[in-house]
Amino acid sequence: MKEKKSWIEKLNQQKEPQVKRIEVAFADMPAGSTMFIPTPKIIESYIKKIGFGKKTSIKTLRQDLACENNAEHTCPVTTGIFLRIVAEAHYEKFAKGEPIEQIAPFWRMIEPDSNIAKKLSFGQDFVRQQILKEKQ
């Protein structure tokens, strides 16, 4: 049986981003539109650019990535999955002793009571604590 990959391994998988034309309407995207499919590393890079004490929404992330990659939309499903991979991988790094200043500040994008936060293996409190620390 295959050993389960760590979140860090999932983050570092070699994947290529893609732009695809969707044939049928999907989520908030009409049929025939172009959809950017990012990678976990692209999501990580975006999050690392969010300034201290600032917040950015997933909607803004999706709009920005679509624009940067000549697409009309960014896939909401892969964006959510990859955002979780980034959060879990960076929490894994933090748990292994990496200073908080050196991890991607995923709490600047994840709302503490969101569905993504509820799925985090380490719970929602860490997200809340980091947001509060940045407000002080």
Coordinates of N, CA and C in Angstrom, one line a residue:
M1 N 0.8 -1.2 0.0 CA 0.0 0.0 0.0 C 0.9 1.2 0.0
K2 N 0.5 2.2 -0.8 CA 1.2 3.5 -0.9 C 1.2 4.3 0.4
E3 N 2.3 4.8 0.8 CA 2.4 5.7 1.9 C 1.7 7.1 1.6
K4 N 0.9 7.6 2.5 CA 0.3 8.9 2.2 C 1.3 10.0 2.2
K5 N 1.2 10.9 1.2 CA 2.1 12.0 1.1 C 1.8 13.1 2.2
S6 N 2.9 13.7 2.6 CA 2.8 14.8 3.6 C 2.2 16.0 2.9
W7 N 1.7 17.0 3.6 CA 1.2 18.2 3.0 C 2.3 18.9 2.3
I8 N 3.5 18.9 2.8 CA 4.7 19.5 2.2 C 5.0 18.9 0.8
E9 N 4.9 17.5 0.8 CA 5.1 16.8 -0.5 C 4.0 17.2 -1.5
K10 N 2.8 17.3 -1.0 CA 1.7 17.7 -1.9 C 1.9 19.1 -2.5
L11 N 2.4 20.0 -1.6 CA 2.7 21.4 -2.0 C 3.8 21.4 -3.1
N12 N 4.8 20.6 -2.9 CA 6.0 20.6 -3.8 C 5.9 19.7 -5.0
Q13 N 4.7 19.1 -5.3 CA 4.6 18.3 -6.5 C 4.7 19.1 -7.7
Q14 N 5.4 18.5 -8.7 CA 5.6 19.3 -9.9 C 4.3 19.2 -10.8
K15 N 3.6 20.3 -10.9 CA 2.4 20.4 -11.7 C 2.5 21.6 -12.5
E16 N 1.9 21.6 -13.7 CA 1.9 22.7 -14.6 C 0.5 23.4 -14.6
P17 N 0.5 24.7 -14.5 CA -0.8 25.4 -14.6 C -1.4 25.2 -16.0
Q18 N -2.7 25.4 -16.1 CA -3.4 25.2 -17.4 C -4.4 26.3 -17.6
V19 N -4.7 26.6 -18.8 CA -5.9 27.4 -19.1 C -6.7 26.5 -20.1
K20 N -8.0 26.3 -19.7 CA -8.9 25.5 -20.5 C -10.2 26.2 -20.8
R21 N -10.7 25.9 -21.9 CA -12.1 26.4 -22.3 C -13.1 25.4 -21.7
I22 N -14.0 25.9 -20.9 CA -15.0 24.9 -20.4 C -16.2 24.8 -21.3
E23 N -16.6 23.6 -21.5 CA -17.7 23.3 -22.4 C -19.1 23.5 -21.8
V24 N -19.2 23.3 -20.5 CA -20.5 23.5 -19.9 C -20.4 24.5 -18.7
A25 N -21.4 25.2 -18.3 CA -21.4 26.1 -17.2 C -20.9 25.3 -16.0
F26 N -20.1 26.0 -15.2 CA -19.6 25.4 -14.0 C -19.4 26.4 -12.9
A27 N -19.9 26.2 -11.7 CA -19.9 27.2 -10.6 C -20.4 28.5 -11.1
D28 N -19.5 29.5 -11.0 CA -19.9 30.9 -11.5 C -19.4 31.2 -12.9
M29 N -19.1 30.2 -13.6 CA -18.4 30.4 -15.0 C -19.4 29.9 -16.1
P30 N -19.6 30.7 -17.1 CA -20.5 30.3 -18.1 C -19.8 29.3 -19.1
A31 N -20.6 28.5 -19.8 CA -20.0 27.6 -20.8 C -19.3 28.5 -21.9
G32 N -18.2 27.9 -22.4 CA -17.4 28.6 -23.4 C -16.3 29.6 -22.9
S33 N -16.3 29.8 -21.6 CA -15.3 30.7 -21.0 C -14.0 30.0 -20.7
T34 N -13.0 30.8 -20.5 CA -11.7 30.2 -20.2 C -11.5 30.2 -18.7
M35 N -10.9 29.1 -18.3 CA -10.7 28.9 -16.8 C -9.2 28.5 -16.6
F36 N -8.6 29.3 -15.7 CA -7.2 29.0 -15.3 C -7.2 28.0 -14.1
I37 N -6.4 27.0 -14.3 CA -6.2 26.0 -13.2 C -4.8 26.2 -12.6
P38 N -4.7 26.7 -11.4 CA -3.4 27.0 -10.8 C -2.7 25.8 -10.3
T39 N -1.7 26.0 -9.6 CA -1.0 24.9 -8.9 C -0.8 25.4 -7.4
P40 N -0.5 24.4 -6.5 CA -0.3 24.8 -5.1 C 0.8 25.9 -4.9
K41 N 1.8 25.8 -5.7 CA 2.9 26.8 -5.6 C 2.5 28.2 -6.1
I42 N 1.6 28.3 -7.1 CA 1.1 29.6 -7.5 C 0.2 30.2 -6.4
I43 N -0.6 29.4 -5.7 CA -1.4 29.9 -4.6 C -0.4 30.3 -3.5
E44 N 0.6 29.5 -3.2 CA 1.5 29.9 -2.1 C 2.2 31.2 -2.4
S45 N 2.7 31.4 -3.7 CA 3.3 32.6 -4.1 C 2.4 33.8 -3.9
Y46 N 1.2 33.7 -4.3 CA 0.2 34.8 -4.1 C 0.0 35.1 -2.6
I47 N -0.1 34.1 -1.8 CA -0.3 34.4 -0.3 C 0.9 35.1 0.3
K48 N 2.1 34.7 -0.1 CA 3.3 35.3 0.4 C 3.4 36.8 0.2
K49 N 2.6 37.3 -0.8 CA 2.7 38.7 -1.2 C 1.6 39.5 -0.4
I50 N 0.8 38.9 0.4 CA -0.2 39.6 1.2 C 0.5 40.3 2.4
G51 N 0.3 41.5 2.5 CA 1.0 42.3 3.6 C 0.5 42.0 5.0
F52 N 1.4 42.2 5.9 CA 1.1 42.0 7.4 C -0.1 42.8 7.7
G53 N -1.1 42.2 8.4 CA -2.3 42.8 8.9 C -3.4 43.0 7.8
K54 N -3.1 42.6 6.6 CA -4.0 42.7 5.5 C -4.8 41.4 5.3
K55 N -5.9 41.5 4.6 CA -6.7 40.3 4.3 C -7.0 40.3 2.8
T56 N -7.1 39.2 2.2 CA -7.5 39.1 0.8 C -8.5 37.9 0.7
S57 N -9.5 38.1 -0.2 CA -10.5 37.0 -0.3 C -10.1 36.0 -1.4
I58 N -10.7 34.9 -1.3 CA -10.5 33.9 -2.3 C -11.0 34.4 -3.7
K59 N -12.1 35.1 -3.6 CA -12.7 35.7 -4.9 C -11.7 36.6 -5.5
T60 N -11.0 37.5 -4.7 CA -10.0 38.4 -5.3 C -8.8 37.6 -5.8
L61 N -8.4 36.6 -5.1 CA -7.3 35.7 -5.6 C -7.7 35.1 -6.9
R62 N -8.9 34.6 -7.1 CA -9.3 34.0 -8.3 C -9.3 35.0 -9.5
Q63 N -9.8 36.2 -9.2 CA -9.9 37.2 -10.2 C -8.5 37.6 -10.6
D64 N -7.6 37.8 -9.7 CA -6.2 38.2 -10.0 C -5.5 37.2 -10.8
L65 N -5.6 35.9 -10.4 CA -4.9 34.8 -11.1 C -5.4 34.7 -12.5
A66 N -6.8 34.8 -12.7 CA -7.3 34.7 -14.0 C -6.8 35.8 -14.9
C67 N -6.7 37.0 -14.4 CA -6.2 38.2 -15.1 C -4.7 38.0 -15.5
E68 N -3.9 37.6 -14.5 CA -2.5 37.4 -14.7 C -2.2 36.3 -15.8
N69 N -3.2 35.4 -15.9 CA -2.9 34.2 -16.8 C -3.8 34.2 -18.0
N70 N -4.3 35.3 -18.4 CA -5.1 35.5 -19.7 C -6.3 34.6 -19.7
A71 N -7.0 34.5 -18.6 CA -8.2 33.6 -18.6 C -9.3 34.5 -18.0
E72 N -10.5 34.0 -18.2 CA -11.7 34.8 -17.7 C -12.0 34.5 -16.2
H73 N -11.6 33.3 -15.8 CA -11.9 32.8 -14.5 C -10.8 31.9 -14.0
T74 N -10.8 31.6 -12.7 CA -9.9 30.7 -12.1 C -10.8 29.6 -11.4
C75 N -10.4 28.4 -11.6 CA -11.2 27.2 -11.1 C -11.4 27.3 -9.6
P76 N -12.7 27.4 -9.1 CA -12.9 27.5 -7.7 C -12.6 26.2 -6.9
V77 N -12.7 25.1 -7.6 CA -12.5 23.8 -6.9 C -11.0 23.6 -6.6
T78 N -10.2 23.7 -7.6 CA -8.7 23.5 -7.4 C -8.2 24.6 -6.5
T79 N -8.7 25.8 -6.6 CA -8.2 26.9 -5.8 C -8.4 26.6 -4.3
G80 N -9.6 26.1 -4.0 CA -9.9 25.7 -2.6 C -9.0 24.6 -2.1
I81 N -8.9 23.6 -3.0 CA -8.0 22.4 -2.6 C -6.6 22.9 -2.4
F82 N -6.1 23.7 -3.3 CA -4.7 24.1 -3.2 C -4.4 25.1 -2.1
L83 N -5.4 25.9 -1.8 CA -5.3 26.8 -0.6 C -5.2 25.9 0.7
R84 N -6.0 24.9 0.8 CA -5.8 24.0 1.9 C -4.5 23.3 2.0
I85 N -4.0 22.9 0.8 CA -2.6 22.3 0.8 C -1.6 23.3 1.3
V86 N -1.7 24.5 0.8 CA -0.7 25.5 1.3 C -0.8 25.7 2.8
A87 N -2.0 25.9 3.3 CA -2.2 26.1 4.8 C -1.7 24.9 5.5
E88 N -2.0 23.7 5.1 CA -1.6 22.5 5.9 C 0.0 22.3 5.8
A89 N 0.5 22.6 4.6 CA 2.0 22.4 4.5 C 2.7 23.4 5.3
H90 N 2.3 24.6 5.3 CA 3.0 25.7 6.1 C 2.8 25.5 7.6
Y91 N 1.6 25.0 8.0 CA 1.4 24.7 9.4 C 2.4 23.5 9.8
E92 N 2.5 22.5 8.9 CA 3.5 21.4 9.1 C 4.9 22.0 9.3
K93 N 5.3 23.0 8.5 CA 6.6 23.6 8.6 C 6.7 24.3 10.0
F94 N 5.7 25.0 10.3 CA 5.6 25.7 11.6 C 5.8 24.7 12.8
A95 N 5.0 23.6 12.7 CA 5.1 22.6 13.7 C 6.4 21.9 13.9
K96 N 7.2 21.9 12.8 CA 8.5 21.4 12.8 C 9.6 22.4 13.2
G97 N 9.1 23.6 13.6 CA 10.1 24.6 14.1 C 10.4 25.8 13.3
E98 N 9.8 25.8 12.1 CA 10.1 27.0 11.2 C 9.4 28.2 11.8
P99 N 10.2 29.3 11.9 CA 9.6 30.6 12.5 C 8.3 31.0 11.7
I100 N 7.4 31.5 12.4 CA 6.1 32.0 11.8 C 6.3 33.0 10.7
E101 N 7.4 33.8 10.8 CA 7.7 34.8 9.8 C 8.1 34.2 8.5
Q102 N 8.5 33.0 8.5 CA 9.0 32.3 7.3 C 7.9 31.4 6.6
I103 N 6.7 31.4 7.2 CA 5.7 30.5 6.5 C 4.7 31.4 5.8
A104 N 4.1 30.9 4.8 CA 3.1 31.6 4.0 C 1.9 32.0 4.9
P105 N 1.6 33.3 5.0 CA 0.5 33.7 6.0 C -0.9 33.4 5.5
F106 N -1.2 32.1 5.4 CA -2.5 31.7 4.9 C -3.7 32.2 5.7
W107 N -3.5 32.6 6.9 CA -4.6 33.2 7.7 C -5.1 34.5 7.2
R108 N -4.3 35.1 6.3 CA -4.7 36.4 5.6 C -5.7 36.2 4.5
M109 N -5.9 34.9 4.2 CA -6.9 34.6 3.2 C -8.0 33.7 3.7
I110 N -7.7 32.9 4.7 CA -8.8 32.0 5.2 C -9.5 32.6 6.4
E111 N -10.8 32.7 6.2 CA -11.7 33.2 7.3 C -11.8 32.1 8.4
P112 N -11.7 32.4 9.6 CA -11.7 31.4 10.7 C -12.9 30.5 10.7
D113 N -14.1 31.0 10.3 CA -15.3 30.2 10.3 C -15.7 29.7 8.9
S114 N -14.8 29.8 8.0 CA -15.1 29.3 6.6 C -15.0 27.8 6.5
N115 N -15.6 27.2 5.5 CA -15.5 25.8 5.3 C -14.1 25.3 5.2
I116 N -13.2 26.0 4.6 CA -11.8 25.6 4.5 C -11.2 25.5 5.9
A117 N -11.4 26.5 6.7 CA -10.9 26.6 8.0 C -11.4 25.4 8.9
K118 N -12.7 25.0 8.7 CA -13.2 23.9 9.4 C -12.6 22.6 9.0
K119 N -12.0 22.5 7.8 CA -11.4 21.2 7.4 C -10.0 21.1 7.8
L120 N -9.3 22.2 8.2 CA -7.9 22.1 8.6 C -7.6 21.1 9.7
S121 N -6.6 20.3 9.5 CA -6.3 19.3 10.5 C -5.9 19.9 11.8
F122 N -5.4 21.1 11.8 CA -4.9 21.7 13.1 C -6.0 22.6 13.7
G123 N -7.2 22.7 13.1 CA -8.3 23.4 13.6 C -8.3 24.9 13.3
Q124 N -9.3 25.6 13.7 CA -9.6 27.0 13.3 C -8.9 28.0 14.3
D125 N -8.6 27.5 15.5 CA -8.0 28.4 16.5 C -6.7 29.1 16.0
F126 N -5.9 28.3 15.4 CA -4.6 28.8 14.9 C -4.8 30.0 14.0
V127 N -5.8 29.9 13.1 CA -6.1 31.0 12.1 C -6.6 32.2 12.9
R128 N -7.5 32.0 13.8 CA -8.0 33.1 14.7 C -6.8 33.8 15.4
Q129 N -6.0 33.0 16.0 CA -4.9 33.5 16.8 C -3.9 34.4 16.0
Q130 N -3.6 33.9 14.8 CA -2.7 34.7 13.9 C -3.4 36.0 13.4
I131 N -4.7 36.0 13.1 CA -5.4 37.2 12.7 C -5.4 38.2 13.9
L132 N -5.6 37.7 15.1 CA -5.6 38.6 16.3 C -4.2 39.2 16.5
K133 N -3.2 38.4 16.4 CA -1.8 38.9 16.6 C -1.5 40.0 15.6
E134 N -2.0 39.9 14.4 CA -1.7 41.0 13.4 C -2.6 42.2 13.6
K135 N -3.6 42.1 14.4 CA -4.5 43.3 14.7 C -3.9 44.1 15.8
Q136 N -3.0 43.5 16.6 CA -2.5 44.3 17.8 C -1.4 45.3 17.4

